[in-house]
Each structure stands twice: as C-alpha cells, then as structure tokens.
Coordinates of C-alpha atoms in Angstrom, one line a residue:
X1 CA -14.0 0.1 23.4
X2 CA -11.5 2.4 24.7
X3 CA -12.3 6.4 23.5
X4 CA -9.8 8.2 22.7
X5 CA -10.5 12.2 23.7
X6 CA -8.6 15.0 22.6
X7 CA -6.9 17.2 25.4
X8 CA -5.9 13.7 27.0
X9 CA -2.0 14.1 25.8
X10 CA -3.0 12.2 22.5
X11 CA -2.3 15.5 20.2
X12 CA 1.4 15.4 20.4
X13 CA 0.7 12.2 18.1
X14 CA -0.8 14.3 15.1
X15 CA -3.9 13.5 16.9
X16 CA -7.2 14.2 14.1
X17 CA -10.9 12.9 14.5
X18 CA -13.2 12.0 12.4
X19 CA -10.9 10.7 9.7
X20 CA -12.6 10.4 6.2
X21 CA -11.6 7.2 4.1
X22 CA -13.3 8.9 0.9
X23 CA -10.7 12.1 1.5
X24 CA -7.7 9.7 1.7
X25 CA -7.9 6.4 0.1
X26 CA -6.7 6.4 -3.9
X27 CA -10.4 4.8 -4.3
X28 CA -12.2 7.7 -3.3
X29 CA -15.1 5.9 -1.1
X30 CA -16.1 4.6 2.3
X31 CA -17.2 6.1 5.5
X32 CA -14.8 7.6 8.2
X33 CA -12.7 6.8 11.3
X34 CA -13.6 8.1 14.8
X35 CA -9.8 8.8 15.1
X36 CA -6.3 8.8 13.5
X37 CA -3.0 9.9 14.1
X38 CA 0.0 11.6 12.3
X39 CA 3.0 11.0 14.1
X40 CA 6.2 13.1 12.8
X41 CA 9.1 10.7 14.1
X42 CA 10.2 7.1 14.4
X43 CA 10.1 7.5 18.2
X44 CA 6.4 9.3 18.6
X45 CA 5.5 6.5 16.2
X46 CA 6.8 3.5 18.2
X47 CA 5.4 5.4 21.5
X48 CA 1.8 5.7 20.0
X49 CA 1.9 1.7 19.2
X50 CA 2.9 1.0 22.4
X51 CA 0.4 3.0 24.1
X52 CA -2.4 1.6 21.6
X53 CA -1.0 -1.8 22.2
X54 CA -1.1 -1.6 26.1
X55 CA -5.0 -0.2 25.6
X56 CA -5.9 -2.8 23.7
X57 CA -7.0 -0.2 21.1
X58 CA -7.1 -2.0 17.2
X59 CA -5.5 -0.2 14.9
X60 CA -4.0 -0.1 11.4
X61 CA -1.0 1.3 9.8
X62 CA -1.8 3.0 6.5
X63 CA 0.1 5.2 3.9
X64 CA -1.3 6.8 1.3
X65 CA -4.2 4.5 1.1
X66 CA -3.0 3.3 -2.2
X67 CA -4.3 -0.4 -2.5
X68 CA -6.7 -0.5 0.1
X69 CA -10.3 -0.5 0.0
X70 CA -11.6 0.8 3.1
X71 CA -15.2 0.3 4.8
X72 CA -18.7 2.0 4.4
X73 CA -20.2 3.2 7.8
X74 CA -17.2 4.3 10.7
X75 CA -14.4 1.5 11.6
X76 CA -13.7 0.8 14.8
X77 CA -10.3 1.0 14.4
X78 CA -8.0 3.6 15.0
X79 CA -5.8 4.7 12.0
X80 CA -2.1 5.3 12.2
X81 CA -1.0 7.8 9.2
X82 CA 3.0 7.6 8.3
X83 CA 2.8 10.5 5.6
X84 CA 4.9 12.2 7.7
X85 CA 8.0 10.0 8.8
X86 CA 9.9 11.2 5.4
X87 CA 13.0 11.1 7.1
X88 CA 15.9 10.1 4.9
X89 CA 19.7 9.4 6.0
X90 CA 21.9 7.8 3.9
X91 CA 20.2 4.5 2.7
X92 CA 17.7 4.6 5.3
X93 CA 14.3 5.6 4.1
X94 CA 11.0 6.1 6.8
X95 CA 8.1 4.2 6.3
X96 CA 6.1 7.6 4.8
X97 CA 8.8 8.2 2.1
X98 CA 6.7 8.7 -1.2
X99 CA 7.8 6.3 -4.2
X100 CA 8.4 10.0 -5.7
X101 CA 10.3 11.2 -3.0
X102 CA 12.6 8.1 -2.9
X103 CA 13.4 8.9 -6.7
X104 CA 13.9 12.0 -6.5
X105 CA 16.4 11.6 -3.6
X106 CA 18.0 9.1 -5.9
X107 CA 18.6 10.6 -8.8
X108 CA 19.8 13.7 -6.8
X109 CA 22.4 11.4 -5.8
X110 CA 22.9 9.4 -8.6
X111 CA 21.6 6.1 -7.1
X112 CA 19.8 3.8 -9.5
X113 CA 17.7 0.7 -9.0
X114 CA 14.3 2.0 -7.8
X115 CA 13.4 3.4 -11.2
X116 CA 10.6 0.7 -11.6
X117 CA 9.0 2.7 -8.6
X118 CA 7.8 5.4 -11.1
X119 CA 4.6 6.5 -11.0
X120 CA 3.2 4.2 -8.1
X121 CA 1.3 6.1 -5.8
X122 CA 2.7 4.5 -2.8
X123 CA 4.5 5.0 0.2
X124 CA 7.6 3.0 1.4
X125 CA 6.5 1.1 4.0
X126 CA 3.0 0.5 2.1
X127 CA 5.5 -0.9 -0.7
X128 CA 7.7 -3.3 1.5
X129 CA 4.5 -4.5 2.9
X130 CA 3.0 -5.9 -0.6
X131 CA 6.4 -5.9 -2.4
X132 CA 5.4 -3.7 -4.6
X133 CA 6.5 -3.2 -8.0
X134 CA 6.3 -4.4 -11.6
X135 CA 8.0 -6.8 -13.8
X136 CA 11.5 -6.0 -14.2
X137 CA 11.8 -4.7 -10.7
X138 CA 10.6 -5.4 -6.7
X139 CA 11.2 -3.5 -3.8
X140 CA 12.1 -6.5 -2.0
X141 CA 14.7 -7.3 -4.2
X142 CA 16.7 -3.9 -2.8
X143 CA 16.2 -4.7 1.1
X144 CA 19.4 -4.8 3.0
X145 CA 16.8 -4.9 6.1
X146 CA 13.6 -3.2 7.1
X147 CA 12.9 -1.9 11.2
X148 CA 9.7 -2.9 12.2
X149 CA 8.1 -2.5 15.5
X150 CA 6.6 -5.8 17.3
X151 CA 4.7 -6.2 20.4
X152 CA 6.1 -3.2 21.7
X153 CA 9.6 -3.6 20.7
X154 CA 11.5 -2.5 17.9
X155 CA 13.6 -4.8 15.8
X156 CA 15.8 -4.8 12.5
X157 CA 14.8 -7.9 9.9
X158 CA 17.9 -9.2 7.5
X159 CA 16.9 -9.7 4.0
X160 CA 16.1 -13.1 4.3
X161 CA 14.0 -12.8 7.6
X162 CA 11.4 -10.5 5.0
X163 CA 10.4 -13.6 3.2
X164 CA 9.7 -11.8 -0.1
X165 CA 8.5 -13.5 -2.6
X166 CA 5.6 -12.2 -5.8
X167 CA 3.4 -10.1 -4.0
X168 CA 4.1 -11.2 -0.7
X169 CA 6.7 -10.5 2.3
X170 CA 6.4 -11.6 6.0
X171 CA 5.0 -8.7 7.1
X172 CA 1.6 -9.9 5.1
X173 CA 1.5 -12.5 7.9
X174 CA 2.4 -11.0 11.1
X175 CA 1.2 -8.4 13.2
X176 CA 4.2 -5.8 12.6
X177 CA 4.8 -2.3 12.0
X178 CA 7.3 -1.4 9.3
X179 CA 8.7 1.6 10.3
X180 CA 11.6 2.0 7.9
X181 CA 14.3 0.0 5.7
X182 CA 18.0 0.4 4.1
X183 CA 17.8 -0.4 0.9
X184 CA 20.8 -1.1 -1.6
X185 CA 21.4 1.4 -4.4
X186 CA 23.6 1.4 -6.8
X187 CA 26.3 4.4 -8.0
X188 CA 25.2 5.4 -11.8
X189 CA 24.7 8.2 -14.0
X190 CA 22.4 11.2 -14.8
X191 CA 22.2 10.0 -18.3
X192 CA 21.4 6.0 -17.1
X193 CA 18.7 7.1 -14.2
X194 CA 16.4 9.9 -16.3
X195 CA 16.5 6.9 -18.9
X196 CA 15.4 4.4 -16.7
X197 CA 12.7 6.2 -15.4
X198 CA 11.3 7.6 -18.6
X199 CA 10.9 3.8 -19.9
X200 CA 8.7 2.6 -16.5
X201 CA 7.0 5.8 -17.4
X202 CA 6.4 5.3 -20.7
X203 CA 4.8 1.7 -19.8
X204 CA 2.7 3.2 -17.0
X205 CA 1.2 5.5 -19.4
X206 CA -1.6 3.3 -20.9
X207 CA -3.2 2.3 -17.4
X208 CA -6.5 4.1 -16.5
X209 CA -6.8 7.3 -15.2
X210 CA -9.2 8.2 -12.4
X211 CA -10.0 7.3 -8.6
X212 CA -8.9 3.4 -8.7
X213 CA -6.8 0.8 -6.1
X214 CA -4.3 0.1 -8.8
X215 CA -4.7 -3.7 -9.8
X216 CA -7.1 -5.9 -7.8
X217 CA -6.0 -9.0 -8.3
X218 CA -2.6 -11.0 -8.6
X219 CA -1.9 -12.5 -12.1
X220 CA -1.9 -16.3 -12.0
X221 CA 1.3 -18.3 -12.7
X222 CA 2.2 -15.9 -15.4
X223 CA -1.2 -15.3 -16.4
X224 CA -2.1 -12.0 -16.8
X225 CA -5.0 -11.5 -14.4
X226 CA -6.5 -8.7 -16.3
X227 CA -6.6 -10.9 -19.6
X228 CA -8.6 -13.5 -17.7
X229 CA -11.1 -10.8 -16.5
X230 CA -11.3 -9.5 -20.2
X231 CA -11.7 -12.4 -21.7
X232 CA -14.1 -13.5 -19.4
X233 CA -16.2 -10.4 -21.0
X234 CA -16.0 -8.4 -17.5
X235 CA -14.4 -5.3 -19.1
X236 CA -16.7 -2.2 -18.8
X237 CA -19.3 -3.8 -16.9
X238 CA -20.3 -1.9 -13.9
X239 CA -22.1 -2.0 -10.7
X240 CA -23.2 1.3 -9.8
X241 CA -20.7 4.1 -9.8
X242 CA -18.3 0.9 -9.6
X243 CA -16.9 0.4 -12.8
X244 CA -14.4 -2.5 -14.5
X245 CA -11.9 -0.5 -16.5
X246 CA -12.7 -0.7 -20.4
X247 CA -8.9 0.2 -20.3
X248 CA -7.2 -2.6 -18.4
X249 CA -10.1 -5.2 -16.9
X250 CA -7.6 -5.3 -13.6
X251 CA -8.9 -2.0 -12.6
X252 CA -12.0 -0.7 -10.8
X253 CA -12.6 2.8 -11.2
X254 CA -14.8 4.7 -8.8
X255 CA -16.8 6.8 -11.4
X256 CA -18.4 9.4 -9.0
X257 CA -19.6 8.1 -5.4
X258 CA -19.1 4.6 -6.0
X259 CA -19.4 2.5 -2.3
X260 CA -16.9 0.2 -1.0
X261 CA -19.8 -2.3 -1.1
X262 CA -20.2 -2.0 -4.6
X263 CA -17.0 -2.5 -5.1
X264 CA -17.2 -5.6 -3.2
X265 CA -19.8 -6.8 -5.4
X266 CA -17.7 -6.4 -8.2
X267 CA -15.2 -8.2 -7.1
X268 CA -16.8 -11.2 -6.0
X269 CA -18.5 -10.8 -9.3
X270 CA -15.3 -11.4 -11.2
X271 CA -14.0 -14.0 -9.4
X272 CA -17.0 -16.3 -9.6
X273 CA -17.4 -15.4 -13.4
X274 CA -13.0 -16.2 -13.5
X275 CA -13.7 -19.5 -12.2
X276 CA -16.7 -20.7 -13.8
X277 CA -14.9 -20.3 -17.1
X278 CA -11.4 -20.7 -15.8
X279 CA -11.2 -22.8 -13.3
X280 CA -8.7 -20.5 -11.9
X281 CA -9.4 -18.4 -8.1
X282 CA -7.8 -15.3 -8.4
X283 CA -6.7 -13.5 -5.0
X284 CA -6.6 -10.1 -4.7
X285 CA -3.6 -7.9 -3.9
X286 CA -5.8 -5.0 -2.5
X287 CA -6.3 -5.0 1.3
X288 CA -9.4 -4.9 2.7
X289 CA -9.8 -2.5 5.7
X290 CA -12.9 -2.9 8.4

C-alpha cells in the first residue's frame, strides 16, 4: 500500500495523521486512520482525488461523520474531510456547508424550503448523498444539480441524473465525489422561515440525546422502523456500552466507550429478532466505514 509521508507536498491538502474516528464520528467510537486530509477549496479537493486516484490509494469522502459507523483497529483507507469547502455563492452550496450554516444563510436571505434541515447534524454533501431529511421535506427534492467529481473529472448532474428516491440517490451506487449542488430556494418572509424552523424543531425535540448515528435503519413501506424494533421488545437492551434507545428503539447510543463491534452486534441483533417476529429485513441507512 502506497504511504503517504508528510514533507512530500501532501500538506497543502490539510494534510493530518493519525486521524481518530472516536474524536470525529457523531458515534463516538472506533479506532483511527493513518492519514486524512482537509482540503479548503473545490480545486485542492479535485487535485487531491486525482492524485489519490492515480496512486491507487482507497479513500473515502466524509463530513461530519454523522451516519457512519466507522471501524475498530486503523483503516486502511485514507480519509478525505470537506468541513472546510463552506463556500457559498448564490444558490451554490460546497459539499462541507453545515445543515446550520445552510439555514442560517437562508434565513439571512429570506430563502425558505430547507427548514426541515433543522437540527441534523449533517453536512451538505453528506445530506445529498443519503437524501437526507424527514417527512415533510428531502434535500433531493431542492436539487437543481449537484458537481461531483468522477474518475478524475469533474461533471454537473441535472436533477433527474441524481436518481433520488426515499433514502437513496445515485451517488449511493457509484464511485463519485459530491463536491457541491445549486439548490432551489424559494423568496419568503422572516415571519414564515423562523416559523418553519421552530416547528421541525419542536418535532426533533423528543429524540435521544447523547453520542448516536441518528436512525439506523430505514422504516419499511411506511412502517415505522423504530416501532418494529420496540415492539419487538429491543428497546433499552444493550450490549456493552452499546445501548438501544429507551427513547426511540431506532437509536443506538454509545453510553461511554462503546466499540463499533458492539454496535455491530446490536445491530445484527435487531434485525434477526425483526424478522423472526416480522418477517420483515430492515436495511440500515447508516454507512459502514472499513
């Protein structure tokens, strides 16, 4: 494998080694990467994945580690950190703009439609790569077109080339880089915005507090996956510091030092007990890093 050293012109890339998953991930646990980078601008950033590309050097692309439950031990992959392409111009956002950032810039400007963003810890590109959101409001539903970067090239997807759908977008399936999108806002009021956002915040406020991945699994054809896992009498039950929200069953909450394999365990553990009952497989919208 290809060892990246430092004074080797890697540091204009935000170069940092070791890179601790427990330090960055939402989750709290996991081991550390040899190396990651923090690239400031859309050009450095499209320069670094070429140069990783041409090395052959496997990577991944990660925000704020939201909905990702990285490895125990050290990866052998290089991170790629967009927290700091925050660049905003007009309806262009970088792939590192914070959901909270992206409100704030719209409600300085009176833009409303991304109101259902409050209070998700994610990033934009991390968000048009799951399509996040909530019901009443996906961030796929306000691409006009997202840049991505592809085998060394950079291209600009349509709308429709995204194939968004619940949970899902192309980028799920392809080995892209989102670097940034235009979104479609609409003109509104002070009044109609603060409103808009107080009411997603209001319905955030009963989910569980603490070191957690946000929901684990998808919900099933309008089934709520968290009532399957409660009423599969999952809710509380833990495996270590791993613990199944007594809150909302769709959570795992890293107690203390909770390990990614533990959290595995669980996992698996609530989708065999689903099924037997159910007869229902539920997939997880967490990604799994190595």
């Amino acid at each position: 494998m290809y060892e990246i050293k430092k004074n080797a012109g890697w540091e204009r890339f935000g170069l940092q080694q070791p890179f601790s998953f427990s330090e960055n991930s939402t989750i709290g646990c996991g081991g550390v990467a040899v190396t990651a980078f923090y690239p400031t601008t859309l050009s450095d950033t499209v320069e670094l994945l070429s140069a990783l590309s041409e090395k052959a050097i496997p990577f991944y692309v990660v925000g704020c580690m939201s909905n990702v439950l990285p490895p125990d031990g050290v990866s052998k992959r290089v991170f790629v950190c967009t927290k700091k392409l925050t660049g905003i111009e007009g309806n262009f956002f970088e792939a590192g703009v914070k959901g909270a950032k992206l409100l704030a810039y719209c409600k300085t400007h009176l833009l409303s439609g991304a109101e259902f963003l409050q209070g998700i810890p994610c990033t934009l590109g991390g968000a048009l790569y799951m399509n996040a959101g909530v019901q009443g409001g996906y961030i796929g539903e306000l691409v006009e077109e997202v840049k991505i970067w592809r085998e060394g090239k950079v291209y600009t997807l349509s709308h429709d080339e995204c194939g968004y759908a619940y949970k899902q977008s192309v980028f799920m399936q392809e080995d892209a880089v989102i670097l940034g999108a235009k979104l479609r806002l609409e003109k509104s009021t002070m009044q109609t915005i603060e409103e808009e956002l107080e009411r997603y915040k209001s319905r955030r406020a009963h989910l569980p507090k603490g070191k957690s991945m946000g929901c684990v699994f998808k919900n099933v054809r309008g089934v709520s996956a968290g009532k399957l896992i409660e009423n599969s009498g999952l809710k509380g039950y833990a495996f270590g510091d791993a613990c199944i929200s007594d809150i909302h069953a769709n959570f795992i909450i890293n107690k203390g030092n909770a390990t990614s394999t533990e959290i595995r365990t669980l996992i698996h553990l609530i989708k065999n007990t689903v099924y037997a009952q159910y007869k229902i497989r539920l997939e997880e919208e967490i990604r799994y890093l190595e």
